[in-house]
Short mmCIF file of C-alpha atoms in Angstrom, two decimals:
data_model
loop_
_atom_site.label_atom_id
_atom_site.label_comp_id
_atom_site.label_asym_id
_atom_site.label_seq_id
_atom_site.Cartn_x
_atom_site.Cartn_y
_atom_site.Cartn_z
CA UNK T 191 -28.24 154.92 44.23
CA UNK T 192 -32.06 155.54 45.04
CA UNK T 193 -33.19 159.17 43.67
CA UNK T 194 -34.25 161.60 46.26
CA UNK T 195 -37.78 162.65 46.66
CA UNK T 196 -36.89 166.09 45.33
CA UNK T 197 -35.24 164.70 42.30
CA UNK T 198 -38.54 162.46 41.48
CA UNK T 199 -40.76 165.51 42.19
CA UNK T 200 -38.54 167.73 39.91
CA UNK T 201 -38.87 165.23 37.25
CA UNK T 202 -42.55 165.15 37.50
CA UNK T 203 -43.15 168.70 37.55
CA UNK T 204 -40.67 168.96 34.47
CA UNK T 205 -43.08 166.75 32.47
CA UNK T 206 -46.03 168.71 33.95
CA UNK T 207 -44.52 171.86 32.59
CA UNK T 208 -43.65 170.35 29.13
CA UNK T 209 -47.03 168.56 28.68
CA UNK T 210 -48.98 171.88 29.53
CA UNK T 211 -50.14 171.52 33.12
CA UNK T 212 -48.24 174.65 34.06
CA UNK T 213 -48.12 176.95 31.14
CA UNK T 214 -45.39 179.48 30.38
CA UNK T 215 -45.49 182.27 33.04
CA UNK T 216 -47.62 180.44 35.56
CA UNK T 217 -46.72 180.59 39.30
CA UNK T 218 -45.89 177.05 40.90
CA UNK T 219 -47.45 177.29 44.45
CA UNK T 220 -44.92 175.78 46.95
CA UNK T 221 -47.47 175.07 49.57
CA UNK T 222 -50.05 173.43 47.45
CA UNK T 223 -47.34 171.31 45.88
CA UNK T 224 -46.06 170.13 49.21
CA UNK T 225 -49.62 169.16 50.13
CA UNK T 226 -50.16 167.40 46.68
CA UNK T 227 -47.04 165.38 46.94
CA UNK T 228 -47.31 164.71 50.82
CA UNK T 229 -43.96 166.23 51.85
CA UNK T 230 -42.57 169.12 53.46
CA UNK T 231 -41.79 172.34 51.55
CA UNK T 232 -37.93 171.51 51.62
CA UNK T 233 -38.14 168.73 48.65
CA UNK T 234 -40.44 171.28 46.68
CA UNK T 235 -37.75 174.08 47.00
CA UNK T 236 -34.97 171.53 46.26
CA UNK T 237 -36.98 170.57 43.19
CA UNK T 238 -37.46 174.39 42.10
CA UNK T 239 -33.74 174.85 42.31
CA UNK T 240 -33.38 171.72 39.97
CA UNK T 241 -35.74 172.96 37.65
CA UNK T 242 -34.08 176.66 37.95
CA UNK T 243 -30.78 175.07 36.82
CA UNK T 244 -32.45 173.40 33.82
CA UNK T 245 -33.94 176.87 32.76
CA UNK T 246 -37.54 175.69 33.01
CA UNK T 247 -38.29 177.96 35.73
CA UNK T 248 -37.13 181.42 37.38
CA UNK T 249 -37.24 182.32 40.92
CA UNK T 250 -38.03 185.65 42.12
CA UNK T 251 -37.26 186.59 45.71
CA UNK T 252 -40.41 187.34 47.63
CA UNK T 253 -42.51 186.82 44.48
CA UNK T 254 -42.23 182.94 43.93
CA UNK T 255 -41.22 180.67 41.35
CA UNK T 256 -42.51 180.80 37.76
CA UNK T 257 -42.30 178.83 34.48
CA UNK T 258 -40.31 180.61 32.35
CA UNK T 259 -41.23 182.02 29.19
CA UNK T 260 -39.25 181.07 25.82
CA UNK T 261 -37.94 183.94 23.79
CA UNK T 262 -38.28 183.90 20.18
CA UNK T 263 -34.34 183.81 19.95
CA UNK T 264 -34.29 181.28 22.58
CA UNK T 265 -36.61 178.92 20.60
CA UNK T 266 -34.80 179.43 17.34
CA UNK T 267 -31.19 178.40 19.07
CA UNK T 268 -32.93 175.19 20.90
CA UNK T 269 -34.25 174.04 17.46
CA UNK T 270 -30.86 174.73 15.71
CA UNK T 271 -29.20 172.54 18.44
CA UNK T 272 -32.15 169.88 18.20
CA UNK T 273 -31.57 169.77 14.33
CA UNK T 274 -27.76 169.24 14.80
CA UNK T 275 -28.28 166.54 17.42
CA UNK T 276 -30.70 164.72 15.14
CA UNK T 277 -28.64 164.85 12.21
CA UNK T 278 -25.66 163.40 14.25
CA UNK T 279 -27.82 160.44 15.55
CA UNK T 280 -29.51 159.87 11.93
CA UNK T 281 -25.59 159.85 10.42
CA UNK T 282 -24.57 157.27 12.96
CA UNK T 283 -27.71 155.24 12.78
CA UNK T 284 -27.34 155.00 8.81
CA UNK T 285 -24.17 153.19 9.36
CA UNK T 286 -24.97 151.15 12.62
CA UNK T 287 -28.71 150.17 12.61
CA UNK T 288 -29.15 146.43 12.18
CA UNK T 289 -31.73 144.86 9.73
CA UNK T 290 -34.26 144.19 12.94
CA UNK T 291 -33.76 147.95 13.82
CA UNK T 292 -34.42 149.34 10.36
CA UNK T 293 -37.62 147.15 10.27
CA UNK T 294 -38.73 148.59 13.63
CA UNK T 295 -37.98 152.07 12.54
CA UNK T 296 -40.31 151.40 9.32
CA UNK T 297 -42.81 149.89 11.50
CA UNK T 298 -43.20 153.09 13.65
CA UNK T 299 -43.13 155.09 10.42
CA UNK T 300 -46.15 153.19 9.33
CA UNK T 301 -47.94 154.03 12.44
CA UNK T 302 -47.34 157.82 11.86
CA UNK T 303 -48.79 157.12 8.11
CA UNK T 304 -51.75 155.49 9.95
CA UNK T 305 -52.36 158.52 12.17
CA UNK T 306 -51.98 160.75 9.16
CA UNK T 307 -54.69 158.88 7.04
CA UNK T 308 -56.98 159.17 10.23
CA UNK T 309 -56.44 162.89 10.58
CA UNK T 310 -55.23 162.40 13.98
CA UNK T 311 -53.04 165.22 14.63
CA UNK T 312 -52.28 163.88 18.26
CA UNK T 313 -51.84 160.48 17.26
CA UNK T 314 -49.24 161.27 14.69
CA UNK T 315 -47.37 163.38 17.47
CA UNK T 316 -47.27 160.33 19.53
CA UNK T 317 -45.86 158.17 16.97
CA UNK T 318 -43.49 160.70 15.54
CA UNK T 319 -42.09 160.76 19.15
CA UNK T 320 -41.45 157.08 18.86
CA UNK T 321 -40.14 157.32 15.44
CA UNK T 322 -37.34 160.00 16.51
CA UNK T 323 -36.65 158.21 19.51
CA UNK T 324 -35.71 155.09 17.69
CA UNK T 325 -33.44 157.10 15.59
CA UNK T 326 -31.64 158.46 18.73
CA UNK T 327 -31.33 154.91 20.16
CA UNK T 328 -30.19 153.26 16.88
CA UNK T 329 -27.16 155.67 16.56
CA UNK T 330 -25.66 153.41 19.22
CA UNK T 331 -24.21 156.35 21.24
CA UNK T 332 -25.93 156.51 24.48
CA UNK T 333 -24.51 160.04 25.33
CA UNK T 334 -25.93 161.39 22.27
CA UNK T 335 -29.03 159.54 22.55
CA UNK T 336 -29.58 160.98 26.14
CA UNK T 337 -28.78 164.65 25.13
CA UNK T 338 -31.18 164.29 22.14
CA UNK T 339 -33.94 162.79 24.29
CA UNK T 340 -33.44 165.74 26.88
CA UNK T 341 -33.66 168.48 24.33
CA UNK T 342 -36.84 166.70 22.56
CA UNK T 343 -38.57 166.75 26.01
CA UNK T 344 -37.72 170.60 26.23
CA UNK T 345 -38.99 171.28 22.85
CA UNK T 346 -42.24 168.92 23.10
CA UNK T 347 -44.85 171.96 23.41
CA UNK T 348 -43.54 173.68 20.43
CA UNK T 349 -42.85 170.51 18.13
CA UNK T 350 -46.60 169.71 18.81
CA UNK T 351 -47.57 173.25 17.73
CA UNK T 352 -45.94 172.96 14.33
CA UNK T 353 -47.92 169.85 13.52
CA UNK T 354 -51.12 171.95 13.28
CA UNK T 355 -49.71 174.22 10.53
CA UNK T 356 -51.89 173.48 7.33
CA UNK T 357 -50.03 170.63 5.38
CA UNK T 358 -47.46 170.16 7.72
CA UNK T 359 -48.42 166.65 8.64
CA UNK T 360 -48.42 165.53 5.16
CA UNK T 361 -44.96 167.42 4.64
CA UNK T 362 -43.47 165.74 7.91
CA UNK T 363 -44.67 162.21 6.65
CA UNK T 364 -43.08 162.68 3.26
CA UNK T 365 -39.86 163.82 5.02
CA UNK T 366 -39.83 160.79 7.29
CA UNK T 367 -39.99 158.42 4.14
CA UNK T 368 -36.88 160.11 2.88
CA UNK T 369 -35.25 159.77 6.22
CA UNK T 370 -35.96 156.06 6.65
CA UNK T 371 -35.00 155.27 2.84
CA UNK T 372 -31.59 156.92 3.64
CA UNK T 373 -30.93 155.05 6.55
CA UNK T 374 -31.93 151.86 4.89
CA UNK T 375 -29.29 152.52 2.28
CA UNK T 376 -26.84 153.63 4.89
CA UNK T 377 -26.43 156.82 3.29
CA UNK T 378 -24.97 158.80 6.59
CA UNK T 379 -24.63 162.16 4.71
CA UNK T 380 -28.21 162.27 3.15
CA UNK T 381 -29.66 161.07 6.42
CA UNK T 382 -27.95 163.83 8.36
CA UNK T 383 -29.35 166.46 5.73
CA UNK T 384 -32.68 165.17 5.91
CA UNK T 385 -32.92 165.11 9.54
CA UNK T 386 -31.43 168.69 9.82
CA UNK T 387 -34.11 170.10 7.30
CA UNK T 388 -36.82 167.90 9.16
CA UNK T 389 -36.21 169.56 12.36
CA UNK T 390 -35.19 173.03 11.65
CA UNK T 391 -37.77 175.76 12.19
CA UNK T 392 -37.66 178.32 9.22
CA UNK T 393 -40.20 180.74 7.55
CA UNK T 394 -43.41 179.88 7.91
CA UNK T 395 -43.22 177.16 10.74
CA UNK T 396 -41.24 179.60 12.69
CA UNK T 397 -43.94 182.19 12.37
CA UNK T 398 -46.84 179.74 13.23
CA UNK T 399 -44.77 178.82 16.47
CA UNK T 400 -44.59 182.53 17.32
CA UNK T 401 -48.19 183.06 16.83
CA UNK T 402 -48.88 180.35 19.17
CA UNK T 403 -46.37 181.86 21.89
CA UNK T 404 -47.94 185.52 21.67
CA UNK T 405 -51.82 183.90 21.90
CA UNK T 406 -50.40 181.99 25.18
CA UNK T 407 -49.25 185.42 26.77
#
């Protein structure tokens, strides 16, 4: 079944929110967006309703639609959920990944290392995303893969932020190496533990994220 215009617009707006075109707290102009997409206001309103259900925007009567700000407690909860989803994906991948898939994961990790050696934070972020999405796929559970991808997209701006913390890139790379080795050995429990620790936001990383959020307000 073909997706509706409102669905396609909602997906595009979601991506633009998550990649920073529309920062937290900004107002989404219904008329301008209708003109930009060459549609009436109805598909835009339907897209807003979908984004509201996903928690990305909040609709205020007579004021408009605004990109929703993420509270500290909500951010912690999302990262806790992400850590558990990734742990589950890793645990399954450790017992289900084929030799070819393990080689592909190692190749993705080599691209992460190349970006690290260049000092390319943005490049590392892109390759890091590929690395994690391969683990989701290699879990062999499509539902779990979809849910992990969905929350990963929601957390994209915040995962990017933490990579700018001094020393975090090299620490992340070291953690990747351990994850790949645990998957290669087929150690499901260790893979899950390593991914949970890798994704969890604690201590200095959390304070760094909060500083970025306050600066954006």
